[in-house]
Amino acid sequence: FCLENTDPRTRGRGIQLLSQVLLQCYSLLQEKEVLHLVLFYESRLQDHHLVIPSVLQGLRALSMCEVLSPGLAVSVLKAIFQEVHVQSLMQLDRHTVYSIITNFMSTREEELKGLGADFTFGFIQVMDGEKDPRNLLVAFQIVRDLIAKDYALGPFVEELFEVTSCYFPVDFTPPPNDPHGIQREDLILSLRAVLASTPQFAEFLLPLLIEKLDSELQSAKLDSLQTLTACCAIYGQKELQEFLPSLWSSLRREVFQTASEKIETECLAALHALSACLSRSVLSSDSEDLLDSFLSSILQDCRHHLCEPDMKLVWPSAKLLQAAAGASLRTYHRITRSVLPLLLEQYTKHTQSSQRRTILEMLLGFLELQQKWGHVEEDESTLLSLQAPVCSVVFSALTDPSVQLQLVGIKALTVLGSLQGFLSSSDLELVVDHLIRLTLHEEDSQSSEAAMEAAGSLAPTYPKVFSGRMVPRLEEELQSGRAGKGESYQNHRSLQQRCLQALAAVSTHTSIVRETVPVLLQHLQKVQKGTEARTQDMVSVCQSLHRVALQCQQDAEGCWYFHQTVVPCLLAMAVQAAMQESTHTLPSKALLEEEVLAAMIPVISAATTHLSPELAAQSVSHVVPLFLDGEVSFLPQNSFPCSFQPFGDGECLEAQRRLVALLMAFVCSLPRDVAIPQQEWLLRELLALSCSCNCPFTATTAAKCFAGLVNKHPAGQQLDEILQLAVNRMEPSLAEGPRRTQALTLLLWVTKALVLRYHPLSSCLTDKLLGLLGDTELGPAAADGFSLLMAESPDVLHKGCHADVRIMFRQRFFTDNVPKLVQGFHGAGPDVKANYLKGLSHVLNHLPKPVLVTELPTLLSLLLEALSCSDRVVQLSTLSCLHPLLLEAPQIMSLHVDTLVTKFLNLTSSPTMAVRIAALRCAHALTSLPTTVLLPYKGRVIRALAKPLDDKKRLVRKEAVAARGEW
């Protein structure tokens, strides 16, 4: 009845119902039914305009049918092209037309191609005048498919270009709270993919790009340059020939005149792409070599600027030349042949260090490009023919008094060394001598450190030269211990310190490691045996050994050599020192000091983490019996005055017990699948030591070692028993007695070990910790413990040492425990409230910011209360928590602006410098809130921030200037 009704609205409702049904069941239709429906819908396209939207919905459903008869797709599209004025329809109906075309293009490609250029022309009519960004994205995709799938464009290439290029450059700002989420960048990239999809557009597109490049609009320039770069990937010499002079002129002008770094970068990328495109073009015998004439233009316009005495356009010219030279080996040879001799000549001509530095930096840019092509070709390379003058210039820079020139020289030296076959053996020896001199005797630490880095990067390429020439010199200097000529100990690091750093820096190849490690260990033994062994000297050697260990980790052979050489040696020295302490023969206590043991931990850890399971098992079979049974036979120089019993009783064994730190470094860094011998016994000994030892350092390392092993222990009855034993030991000690602090430390580390692996007991232990926040004696330390639970631990319980760390443990801990913290705060007495706030701020501080922002509304009032707390740790952690929230959640923070302003301004006069700085940073971050919210406070804040401008600390004044200026 509806379909035959004379009222168009009623007919429209009937067709709408039919179309909605078809959209649900099009896949169930049979071929005859589809044919019948298509003919019906085609005839309806001539109906009243009110009916057309429903007709198009029906045709969209039918376009998705797999049983569509051949020829029907063409018939439907012809009908749409002839009967429907698409651009007069609503946005949704236009989108339906694009969907019908897209469906047919993906399933009926050959049929549509049978239409020839008529299909392209029909689509041009459909798209012409489209303005909605949702529709444009689909339309641009259709044009890309037309071109990519070789549909016939016929005489309509220019029309197709016009109908798409009219949107270039894209000028679109999405409305606020746009539900469709279409960004300007989406349209730009989609349109660029169309414009750069075929060389057939070149004759129309390149003049357009040149026109937009000459405009004043920065976004248009950027878009034009990026589109040009994209086009160069598919263009050839033929497309570019006519436009090269204009393109070069525009690019040159922009680089010489622009103040925008972005535009300069895109210009250089476009020039690089143009040069690469011309380099790729295959020439026929009679065609002109466009690349050569293009490069000649570049050289002609840029080369003479390199010689100008005021050096104004030196850098722009050099960047243009380097952009072209980096495009291909051919462009590199053509440009360097002309430019390198000129730069070398200019270097000699100029005498000022600053000018020489500029010239050498340009030379360095060209040398770095040579690295792209690897080996230096003898027949073509300009560089080889200039070997002597290039080396001479670089070596002269290394002896110049100017530190900045030296630094560029060191960079250039590194690049020359990386070019295979460039440096002769005599040059190499000279390179090493320069690096030794700069490393040891150059007054400025920047040059010294740069020389060490250069030695480290060149050593793997020339290991024999460095191990034969540099290592012996460093060893000799280290043993002599004399300061170099004019070396001032007060102003610079000692010569020995530099030798140690250099020995570590150069250890980047296994053969060199075999030379340097014995030297470092020998020096450590010498320092230990000295009459006045300085702690700092020992720490320095350990830092160097740690660097070597890190550099060895990726090389299995080097890693195992380092481990089996260094770990037994360090253990032997430590055991020897502990024995002498126990038997009261005291040449040196330095090795047993916390600082030195703490420096040894990362060395042993880094030497262990990357071992293969087989080698790690071999090592653990020696180290664990050393601590449990006193089995010293595997240690070098193993004749000791008494037995080694680190877990034994008695005050005389205090020194031996300190070495549990080294056991921790080793066993907590082992891969998880390595079995630890006598593990249950070891865990019981560690547990006893952590609860009973009077020395805080030993008790803490024993607790950490216990926690590290528990974290990796396979789940099961054995783990449950050892954890129950730990709880039984902790509970009475926590309740009362002289060792409450040790028990708290153990509780914290065991809780962390279990929280990381989601162990069920972790919630029970966390509850014990929450209970301690109400304790007047242990409360503050328990609150600080929440930071330990959430933070990354440097020596144990992190992924680097194979700990079992679950992916979202912080979020889980937050969800489980923050409500309890808040509840505890509200129920606590005034003397312990601060503990709950401190614990809360530690948890929030380590939480990923997106999670924190979502929870902010419920916690903000507590955070604001925390700012009034007198504890400076609470103040600091709360401020550091609020700072990112001001930037990331301005809408929520705006609701509390009055309180925030008052609190931050009060804290700018805190007696603690760190609190004053954090408060000023937050006052600065307040300016990211909406201006209308801030204006009522502007005068008050500016007046209040005048006071910290006169603060006695420079860092506070610096923050005050930044914050006040922004207000």
PDB file of C-alpha atoms in Angstrom, residues 137 140 144 170 183-196 223 226-227 230:
ATOM      1  CA  LEU A 137      38.024  10.983   3.524  1.00  0.00           C
ATOM      2  CA  PHE A 140      39.867  10.688  -1.452  1.00  0.00           C
ATOM      3  CA  ARG A 144      43.368   6.680  -4.739  1.00  0.00           C
ATOM      4  CA  VAL A 170      43.710  21.694   3.769  1.00  0.00           C
ATOM      5  CA  GLN A 183      41.653  15.736  12.608  1.00  0.00           C
ATOM      6  CA  ARG A 184      43.159  18.174  10.130  1.00  0.00           C
ATOM      7  CA  GLU A 185      46.152  15.819   9.835  1.00  0.00           C
ATOM      8  CA  ASP A 186      43.862  12.960   8.631  1.00  0.00           C
ATOM      9  CA  LEU A 187      42.603  15.088   5.735  1.00  0.00           C
ATOM     10  CA  ILE A 188      46.097  16.362   4.895  1.00  0.00           C
ATOM     11  CA  LEU A 189      47.552  12.845   4.676  1.00  0.00           C
ATOM     12  CA  SER A 190      44.577  11.490   2.748  1.00  0.00           C
ATOM     13  CA  LEU A 191      44.712  14.321   0.178  1.00  0.00           C
ATOM     14  CA  ARG A 192      48.511  14.033  -0.077  1.00  0.00           C
ATOM     15  CA  ALA A 193      48.166  10.332  -0.883  1.00  0.00           C
ATOM     16  CA  VAL A 194      45.862  11.315  -3.818  1.00  0.00           C
ATOM     17  CA  LEU A 195      48.043  14.133  -5.175  1.00  0.00           C
ATOM     18  CA  ALA A 196      51.200  12.025  -4.955  1.00  0.00           C
ATOM     19  CA  ASP A 223      52.128  21.068   3.297  1.00  0.00           C
ATOM     20  CA  GLN A 226      55.843  17.500   2.351  1.00  0.00           C
ATOM     21  CA  THR A 227      53.702  16.823  -0.741  1.00  0.00           C
ATOM     22  CA  ALA A 230      56.043  12.438  -1.378  1.00  0.00           C
TER      23      ALA A 230
END
